[in-house]
Tab-separated table of C-alpha atoms in Angstrom:
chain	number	residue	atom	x	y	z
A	1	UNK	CA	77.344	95.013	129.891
A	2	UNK	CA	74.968	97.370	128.515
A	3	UNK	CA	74.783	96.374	124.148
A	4	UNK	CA	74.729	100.108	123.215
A	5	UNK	CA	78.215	100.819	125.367
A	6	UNK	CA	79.498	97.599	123.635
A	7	UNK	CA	78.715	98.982	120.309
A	8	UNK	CA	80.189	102.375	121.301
A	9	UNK	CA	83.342	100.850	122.465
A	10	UNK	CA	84.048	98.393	119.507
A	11	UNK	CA	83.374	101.334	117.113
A	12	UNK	CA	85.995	103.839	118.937
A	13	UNK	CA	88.455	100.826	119.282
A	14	UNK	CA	87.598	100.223	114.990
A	15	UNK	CA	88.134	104.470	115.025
A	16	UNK	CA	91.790	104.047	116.284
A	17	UNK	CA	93.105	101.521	114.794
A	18	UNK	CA	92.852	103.243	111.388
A	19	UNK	CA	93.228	106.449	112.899
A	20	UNK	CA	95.612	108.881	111.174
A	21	UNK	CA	98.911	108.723	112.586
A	22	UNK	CA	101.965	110.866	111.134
A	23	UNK	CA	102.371	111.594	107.877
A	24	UNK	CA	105.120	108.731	106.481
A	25	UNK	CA	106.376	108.710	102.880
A	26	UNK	CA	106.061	104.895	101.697
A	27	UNK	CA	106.989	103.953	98.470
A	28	UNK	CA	105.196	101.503	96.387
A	29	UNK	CA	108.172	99.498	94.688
A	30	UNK	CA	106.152	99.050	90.997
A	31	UNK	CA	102.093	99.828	92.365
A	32	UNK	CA	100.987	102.487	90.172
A	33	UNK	CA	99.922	105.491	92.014
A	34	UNK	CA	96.819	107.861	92.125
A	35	UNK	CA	98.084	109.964	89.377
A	36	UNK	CA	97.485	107.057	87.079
A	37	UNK	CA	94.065	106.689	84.960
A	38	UNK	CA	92.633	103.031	85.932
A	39	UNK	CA	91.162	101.992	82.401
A	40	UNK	CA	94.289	100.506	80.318
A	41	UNK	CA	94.810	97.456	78.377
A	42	UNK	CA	95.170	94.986	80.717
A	43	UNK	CA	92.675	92.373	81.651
A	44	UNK	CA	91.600	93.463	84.774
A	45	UNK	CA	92.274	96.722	86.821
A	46	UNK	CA	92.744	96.406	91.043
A	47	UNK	CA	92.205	99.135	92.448
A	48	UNK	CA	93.244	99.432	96.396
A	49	UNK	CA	91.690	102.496	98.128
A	50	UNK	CA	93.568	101.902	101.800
A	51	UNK	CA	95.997	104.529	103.447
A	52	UNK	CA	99.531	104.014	104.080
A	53	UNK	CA	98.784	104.570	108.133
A	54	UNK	CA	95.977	102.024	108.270
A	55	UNK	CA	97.030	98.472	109.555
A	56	UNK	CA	95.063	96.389	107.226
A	57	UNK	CA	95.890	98.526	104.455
A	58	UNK	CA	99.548	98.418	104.809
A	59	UNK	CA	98.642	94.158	105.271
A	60	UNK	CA	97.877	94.789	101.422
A	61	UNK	CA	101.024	96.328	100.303
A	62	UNK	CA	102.324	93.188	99.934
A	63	UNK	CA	99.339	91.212	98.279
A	64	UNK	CA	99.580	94.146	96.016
A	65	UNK	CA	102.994	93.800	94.773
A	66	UNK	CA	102.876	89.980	94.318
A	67	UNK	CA	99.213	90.401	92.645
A	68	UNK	CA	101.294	92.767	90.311
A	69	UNK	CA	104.426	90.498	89.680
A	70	UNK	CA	102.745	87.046	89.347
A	71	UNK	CA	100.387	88.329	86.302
A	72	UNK	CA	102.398	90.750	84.563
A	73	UNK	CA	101.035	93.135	82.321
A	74	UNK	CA	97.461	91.014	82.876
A	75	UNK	CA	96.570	92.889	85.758
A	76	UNK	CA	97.041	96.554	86.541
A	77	UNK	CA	97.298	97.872	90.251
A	78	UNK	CA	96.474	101.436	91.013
A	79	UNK	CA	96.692	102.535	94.662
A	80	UNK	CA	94.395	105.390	96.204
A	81	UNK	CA	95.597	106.701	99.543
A	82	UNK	CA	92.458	108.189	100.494
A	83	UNK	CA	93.646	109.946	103.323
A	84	UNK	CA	95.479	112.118	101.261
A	85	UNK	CA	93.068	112.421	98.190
A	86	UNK	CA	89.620	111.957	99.100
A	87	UNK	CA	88.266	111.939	95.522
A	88	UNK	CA	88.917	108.299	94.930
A	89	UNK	CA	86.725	107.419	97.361
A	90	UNK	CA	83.662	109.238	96.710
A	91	UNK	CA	84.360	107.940	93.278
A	92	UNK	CA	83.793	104.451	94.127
A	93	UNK	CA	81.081	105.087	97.475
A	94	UNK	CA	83.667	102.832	99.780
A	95	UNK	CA	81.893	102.994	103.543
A	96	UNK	CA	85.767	101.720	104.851
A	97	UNK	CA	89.111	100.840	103.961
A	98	UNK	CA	90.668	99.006	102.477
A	99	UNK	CA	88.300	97.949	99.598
A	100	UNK	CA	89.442	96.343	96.508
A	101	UNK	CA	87.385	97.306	93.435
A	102	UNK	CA	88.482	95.215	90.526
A	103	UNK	CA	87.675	96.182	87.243
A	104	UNK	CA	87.498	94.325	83.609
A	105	UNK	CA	89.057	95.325	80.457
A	106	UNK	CA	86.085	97.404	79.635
A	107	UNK	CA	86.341	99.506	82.995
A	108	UNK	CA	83.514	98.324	84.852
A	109	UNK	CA	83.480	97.062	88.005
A	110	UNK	CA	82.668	93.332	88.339
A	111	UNK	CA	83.526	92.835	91.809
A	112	UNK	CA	84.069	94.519	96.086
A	113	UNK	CA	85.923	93.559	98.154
A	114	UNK	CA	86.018	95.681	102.020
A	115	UNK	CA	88.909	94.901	104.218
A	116	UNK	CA	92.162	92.534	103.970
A	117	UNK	CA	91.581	90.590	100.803
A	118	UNK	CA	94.038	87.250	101.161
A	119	UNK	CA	96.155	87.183	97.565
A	120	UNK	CA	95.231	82.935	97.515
A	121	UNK	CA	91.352	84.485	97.167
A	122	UNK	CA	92.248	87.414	94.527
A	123	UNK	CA	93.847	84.652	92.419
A	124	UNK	CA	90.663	82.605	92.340
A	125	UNK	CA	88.487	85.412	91.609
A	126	UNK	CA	91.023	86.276	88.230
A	127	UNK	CA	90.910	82.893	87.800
A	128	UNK	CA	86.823	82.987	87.338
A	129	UNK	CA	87.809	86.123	84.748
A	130	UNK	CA	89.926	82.888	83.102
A	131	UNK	CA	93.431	85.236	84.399
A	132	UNK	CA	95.785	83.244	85.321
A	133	UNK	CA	99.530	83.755	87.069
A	134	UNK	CA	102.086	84.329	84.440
A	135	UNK	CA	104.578	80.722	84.059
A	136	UNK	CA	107.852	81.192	85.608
């Protein structure tokens, strides 16, 4: 098979998959919205830029909410549909979604993530910022 049909093919099949699909009202169950500034007092800020019609994105909405219950008021967890509003993503240059920008106390970015981020892997990287899961 000729490489530069591959490539072509592969890309269109990446196109669809996160195409956009209807417009469906999801609701976020405690993830702070777009609305919300991103600096606060919390140790570190995750910040999702997905879309709530993309299959890996909605993978996150889960990882998300956990992220957000296990470490309390530790972490904060602002999500960017950036189908909707595309200012969040020029903001932070993402080339796909979803990307996970995480952010210290001080608002700067320390580290990218681009695609489904596993929760088991966010933990260890708070864990290198010495942020651990609240006790039960």
């Amino acid at each position: 098979m000729n490489i530069k049909l591959f490539i072509y093919i592969l890309f269109a099949a990446l196109m669809l998959s996160c195409g956009k699909k209807e417009e469906t009202e999801v609701k976020h169950d405690g993830v702070n919205n777009t609305n919300q500034k991103e600096t606060t007092n919390a140790k570190i800020t995750f910040v999702e830029l997905g879309s709530v019609n993309c299959i890996p994105c909605r993978q996150m909405q889960p990882v998300m909410k956990s992220i957000e219950e296990k470490f309390g008021g530790q972490v904060k967890v602002v999500f960017h549909d950036v189908w909707k509003d595309k200012a969040p993503a020029q903001k932070y240059g993402i080339q796909l979604i979803p990307t996970q920008v995480f952010l210290d106390e001080n608002g700067k970015e320390f580290f990218r993530h681009e695609g489904f981020y596993a929760e088991e892997e966010i933990i260890k990287l708070f864990g290198t910022k010495n942020v651990k899961p609240l006790s039960n």
